[in-house]
Amino acid sequence: MLYLIGLGLGDVKDITVKGVEVIRRCSRVYLESYTSVLPGGLEALERFHGRPLIPADRETVEQHADEILRGADTADVALLVAGDPLGATTHGDLVLRAARAGVPHRVLHNASILTAVGCCGLQLYAFGETASVPFWTDGWRPESFYGRIARNRAAGLHTLCLLDIQVKEQSAEDMMAARKVFQPPRFMSVAQAAQQLLEIVASRRVGKKGKEPMRGKGEEPGGEGEEPALTEDTVCVGLARVGADDQRVVTATLKQLASCDLGAPLHSLIVTGRLHPLEVDMLRLSAVPDALIGLRMADSSTYTS
C-alpha cells in the first residue's frame, strides 16, 4: 500500500493517531519537502517518530516517482506531506501513477491552510478561487494571480493567496550549465506579496507607457487609467504560521500589510470580497488601527472595501 499522510500545520504532534500507526509499520517513509514545510523539518520528525525519513524534493516526487512506488505492491510505503496530502496537484499525479502501476493507495487527511484559513473569521463558503503568488525577478513579473483576485472580487468572494516557497531551487545560470547548485530556501512574506499587489494596482490605474499591463486569464482589456479590482485601502488579512502556538492573524488594508512584519514563515494573504456583518465583527478582533475605516455598505446586508 502507498500511504499519503497529512502532517497538519502546527508541529510534529499534529499528525493523526492513525498516521503514527501507519508510519511505524512502513518499510520506507518519504518526507515531501517542496510544496510546504512543517516547523522543525526532517530532524524534528525523525526524533518524534524514532526512525529515519527519506527527503523527497520536487525532482524525486515528479520525475522519480517510480522510486517511491518501488515495492509498494508488496509492502507499505508512505509519503508524508505538510498540511493535507491532496492540497497540491503533484500528489494527485502520484496517485495516478500508483494506480497505473497496480499499487493500491490510501490517503490520511489532516488540516490544510485551505480550511484552517477560517481562523481569521471569514466564512469558508465565501471564498472563491485560490491564487498562488510567485516571487518576481528582474525579468519575470507574472500578474496572473491578480486575474483570479479580480474575478473573485467581482463575484463578492474572498481570495486566499498562497505565497511562494522556493526550496532547493536553481538559478537560471546553474540550470543552463547543468550544475547541481541550489539557492538558499526562500519563503515569501505577506509584506512582499502585498507590495507586489500594490505595484499591479498602480500599473492598472495609470497604465504603462507604450504597452498594456499584463493581464490574468479572463480579465477584460482596458487602457490607461482603468479602475483596478482592488485598491490600497482594500481590507486584507495576513496570516503566519497558522496552527502553530505563535500563529499571527492581522487584518489591515493592503497598503498597511506591505509594511507589516509577521515574523517567520509560512505566510498567506487574503484579499476580502463582500463581508457579512458577522465577518466584520470577527475581523475587528485582529484589525490594526484604521484598517476597517474605509468599509462601505455594498447592499443592505454586506460591506465592501
JSON list of N, CA and C in Angstrom, two decimals, residues 40-71:
[
{"chain": "A", "resi": 40, "resn": "GLY", "atom": "N", "xyz": [10.42, 22.71, 12.26]},
{"chain": "A", "resi": 40, "resn": "GLY", "atom": "CA", "xyz": [11.33, 21.69, 12.76]},
{"chain": "A", "resi": 40, "resn": "GLY", "atom": "C", "xyz": [11.89, 20.81, 11.67]},
{"chain": "A", "resi": 41, "resn": "GLY", "atom": "N", "xyz": [11.12, 20.64, 10.59]},
{"chain": "A", "resi": 41, "resn": "GLY", "atom": "CA", "xyz": [11.61, 19.92, 9.44]},
{"chain": "A", "resi": 41, "resn": "GLY", "atom": "C", "xyz": [11.90, 18.45, 9.69]},
{"chain": "A", "resi": 42, "resn": "LEU", "atom": "N", "xyz": [12.80, 17.92, 8.87]},
{"chain": "A", "resi": 42, "resn": "LEU", "atom": "CA", "xyz": [13.14, 16.49, 8.86]},
{"chain": "A", "resi": 42, "resn": "LEU", "atom": "C", "xyz": [13.63, 16.01, 10.22]},
{"chain": "A", "resi": 43, "resn": "GLU", "atom": "N", "xyz": [14.52, 16.76, 10.82]},
{"chain": "A", "resi": 43, "resn": "GLU", "atom": "CA", "xyz": [15.13, 16.29, 12.08]},
{"chain": "A", "resi": 43, "resn": "GLU", "atom": "C", "xyz": [14.08, 16.15, 13.18]},
{"chain": "A", "resi": 44, "resn": "ALA", "atom": "N", "xyz": [13.19, 17.13, 13.30]},
{"chain": "A", "resi": 44, "resn": "ALA", "atom": "CA", "xyz": [12.16, 17.06, 14.34]},
{"chain": "A", "resi": 44, "resn": "ALA", "atom": "C", "xyz": [11.22, 15.88, 14.12]},
{"chain": "A", "resi": 45, "resn": "LEU", "atom": "N", "xyz": [10.89, 15.62, 12.87]},
{"chain": "A", "resi": 45, "resn": "LEU", "atom": "CA", "xyz": [10.01, 14.48, 12.57]},
{"chain": "A", "resi": 45, "resn": "LEU", "atom": "C", "xyz": [10.69, 13.16, 12.85]},
{"chain": "A", "resi": 46, "resn": "GLU", "atom": "N", "xyz": [11.97, 13.07, 12.53]},
{"chain": "A", "resi": 46, "resn": "GLU", "atom": "CA", "xyz": [12.70, 11.82, 12.81]},
{"chain": "A", "resi": 46, "resn": "GLU", "atom": "C", "xyz": [12.79, 11.57, 14.31]},
{"chain": "A", "resi": 47, "resn": "ARG", "atom": "N", "xyz": [13.01, 12.61, 15.09]},
{"chain": "A", "resi": 47, "resn": "ARG", "atom": "CA", "xyz": [13.07, 12.43, 16.54]},
{"chain": "A", "resi": 47, "resn": "ARG", "atom": "C", "xyz": [11.71, 11.98, 17.07]},
{"chain": "A", "resi": 48, "resn": "PHE", "atom": "N", "xyz": [10.65, 12.60, 16.56]},
{"chain": "A", "resi": 48, "resn": "PHE", "atom": "CA", "xyz": [9.31, 12.29, 17.05]},
{"chain": "A", "resi": 48, "resn": "PHE", "atom": "C", "xyz": [8.91, 10.86, 16.73]},
{"chain": "A", "resi": 49, "resn": "HIS", "atom": "N", "xyz": [9.21, 10.40, 15.52]},
{"chain": "A", "resi": 49, "resn": "HIS", "atom": "CA", "xyz": [8.77, 9.07, 15.09]},
{"chain": "A", "resi": 49, "resn": "HIS", "atom": "C", "xyz": [9.82, 7.99, 15.37]},
{"chain": "A", "resi": 50, "resn": "GLY", "atom": "N", "xyz": [11.02, 8.40, 15.76]},
{"chain": "A", "resi": 50, "resn": "GLY", "atom": "CA", "xyz": [12.05, 7.42, 16.11]},
{"chain": "A", "resi": 50, "resn": "GLY", "atom": "C", "xyz": [12.51, 6.56, 14.95]},
{"chain": "A", "resi": 51, "resn": "ARG", "atom": "N", "xyz": [12.56, 7.14, 13.75]},
{"chain": "A", "resi": 51, "resn": "ARG", "atom": "CA", "xyz": [13.02, 6.39, 12.59]},
{"chain": "A", "resi": 51, "resn": "ARG", "atom": "C", "xyz": [13.51, 7.37, 11.53]},
{"chain": "A", "resi": 52, "resn": "PRO", "atom": "N", "xyz": [14.38, 6.90, 10.63]},
{"chain": "A", "resi": 52, "resn": "PRO", "atom": "CA", "xyz": [14.86, 7.78, 9.56]},
{"chain": "A", "resi": 52, "resn": "PRO", "atom": "C", "xyz": [13.79, 8.02, 8.50]},
{"chain": "A", "resi": 53, "resn": "LEU", "atom": "N", "xyz": [13.79, 9.22, 7.94]},
{"chain": "A", "resi": 53, "resn": "LEU", "atom": "CA", "xyz": [12.89, 9.58, 6.86]},
{"chain": "A", "resi": 53, "resn": "LEU", "atom": "C", "xyz": [13.72, 9.92, 5.62]},
{"chain": "A", "resi": 54, "resn": "ILE", "atom": "N", "xyz": [13.17, 9.68, 4.46]},
{"chain": "A", "resi": 54, "resn": "ILE", "atom": "CA", "xyz": [13.87, 9.93, 3.21]},
{"chain": "A", "resi": 54, "resn": "ILE", "atom": "C", "xyz": [13.37, 11.24, 2.62]},
{"chain": "A", "resi": 55, "resn": "PRO", "atom": "N", "xyz": [14.23, 12.26, 2.47]},
{"chain": "A", "resi": 55, "resn": "PRO", "atom": "CA", "xyz": [13.78, 13.53, 1.89]},
{"chain": "A", "resi": 55, "resn": "PRO", "atom": "C", "xyz": [13.33, 13.32, 0.44]},
{"chain": "A", "resi": 56, "resn": "ALA", "atom": "N", "xyz": [12.23, 13.94, 0.09]},
{"chain": "A", "resi": 56, "resn": "ALA", "atom": "CA", "xyz": [11.71, 13.83, -1.28]},
{"chain": "A", "resi": 56, "resn": "ALA", "atom": "C", "xyz": [11.47, 15.25, -1.80]},
{"chain": "A", "resi": 57, "resn": "ASP", "atom": "N", "xyz": [12.38, 15.72, -2.66]},
{"chain": "A", "resi": 57, "resn": "ASP", "atom": "CA", "xyz": [12.22, 17.06, -3.23]},
{"chain": "A", "resi": 57, "resn": "ASP", "atom": "C", "xyz": [11.35, 16.98, -4.49]},
{"chain": "A", "resi": 58, "resn": "ARG", "atom": "N", "xyz": [11.22, 18.10, -5.17]},
{"chain": "A", "resi": 58, "resn": "ARG", "atom": "CA", "xyz": [10.38, 18.16, -6.38]},
{"chain": "A", "resi": 58, "resn": "ARG", "atom": "C", "xyz": [10.82, 17.13, -7.42]},
{"chain": "A", "resi": 59, "resn": "GLU", "atom": "N", "xyz": [12.13, 17.03, -7.64]},
{"chain": "A", "resi": 59, "resn": "GLU", "atom": "CA", "xyz": [12.63, 16.08, -8.65]},
{"chain": "A", "resi": 59, "resn": "GLU", "atom": "C", "xyz": [12.27, 14.65, -8.30]},
{"chain": "A", "resi": 60, "resn": "THR", "atom": "N", "xyz": [12.38, 14.30, -7.02]},
{"chain": "A", "resi": 60, "resn": "THR", "atom": "CA", "xyz": [12.05, 12.94, -6.59]},
{"chain": "A", "resi": 60, "resn": "THR", "atom": "C", "xyz": [10.59, 12.62, -6.83]},
{"chain": "A", "resi": 61, "resn": "VAL", "atom": "N", "xyz": [9.70, 13.52, -6.41]},
{"chain": "A", "resi": 61, "resn": "VAL", "atom": "CA", "xyz": [8.26, 13.24, -6.48]},
{"chain": "A", "resi": 61, "resn": "VAL", "atom": "C", "xyz": [7.75, 13.30, -7.92]},
{"chain": "A", "resi": 62, "resn": "GLU", "atom": "N", "xyz": [8.24, 14.28, -8.69]},
{"chain": "A", "resi": 62, "resn": "GLU", "atom": "CA", "xyz": [7.68, 14.48, -10.02]},
{"chain": "A", "resi": 62, "resn": "GLU", "atom": "C", "xyz": [8.39, 13.69, -11.10]},
{"chain": "A", "resi": 63, "resn": "GLN", "atom": "N", "xyz": [9.68, 13.46, -10.96]},
{"chain": "A", "resi": 63, "resn": "GLN", "atom": "CA", "xyz": [10.43, 12.79, -12.02]},
{"chain": "A", "resi": 63, "resn": "GLN", "atom": "C", "xyz": [10.87, 11.37, -11.67]},
{"chain": "A", "resi": 64, "resn": "HIS", "atom": "N", "xyz": [10.94, 11.07, -10.38]},
{"chain": "A", "resi": 64, "resn": "HIS", "atom": "CA", "xyz": [11.40, 9.74, -9.97]},
{"chain": "A", "resi": 64, "resn": "HIS", "atom": "C", "xyz": [10.38, 9.08, -9.04]},
{"chain": "A", "resi": 65, "resn": "ALA", "atom": "N", "xyz": [9.10, 9.24, -9.39]},
{"chain": "A", "resi": 65, "resn": "ALA", "atom": "CA", "xyz": [8.05, 8.64, -8.57]},
{"chain": "A", "resi": 65, "resn": "ALA", "atom": "C", "xyz": [8.15, 7.13, -8.52]},
{"chain": "A", "resi": 66, "resn": "ASP", "atom": "N", "xyz": [8.74, 6.53, -9.55]},
{"chain": "A", "resi": 66, "resn": "ASP", "atom": "CA", "xyz": [8.90, 5.07, -9.57]},
{"chain": "A", "resi": 66, "resn": "ASP", "atom": "C", "xyz": [9.71, 4.58, -8.38]},
{"chain": "A", "resi": 67, "resn": "GLU", "atom": "N", "xyz": [10.64, 5.41, -7.91]},
{"chain": "A", "resi": 67, "resn": "GLU", "atom": "CA", "xyz": [11.44, 5.03, -6.75]},
{"chain": "A", "resi": 67, "resn": "GLU", "atom": "C", "xyz": [10.57, 4.96, -5.50]},
{"chain": "A", "resi": 68, "resn": "ILE", "atom": "N", "xyz": [9.66, 5.93, -5.37]},
{"chain": "A", "resi": 68, "resn": "ILE", "atom": "CA", "xyz": [8.75, 5.92, -4.22]},
{"chain": "A", "resi": 68, "resn": "ILE", "atom": "C", "xyz": [7.83, 4.70, -4.28]},
{"chain": "A", "resi": 69, "resn": "LEU", "atom": "N", "xyz": [7.37, 4.36, -5.48]},
{"chain": "A", "resi": 69, "resn": "LEU", "atom": "CA", "xyz": [6.42, 3.25, -5.65]},
{"chain": "A", "resi": 69, "resn": "LEU", "atom": "C", "xyz": [7.09, 1.88, -5.63]},
{"chain": "A", "resi": 70, "resn": "ARG", "atom": "N", "xyz": [8.42, 1.86, -5.70]},
{"chain": "A", "resi": 70, "resn": "ARG", "atom": "CA", "xyz": [9.13, 0.58, -5.73]},
{"chain": "A", "resi": 70, "resn": "ARG", "atom": "C", "xyz": [8.78, -0.27, -4.51]},
{"chain": "A", "resi": 71, "resn": "GLY", "atom": "N", "xyz": [8.26, -1.47, -4.75]},
{"chain": "A", "resi": 71, "resn": "GLY", "atom": "CA", "xyz": [7.95, -2.39, -3.67]},
{"chain": "A", "resi": 71, "resn": "GLY", "atom": "C", "xyz": [6.67, -2.10, -2.91]}
]
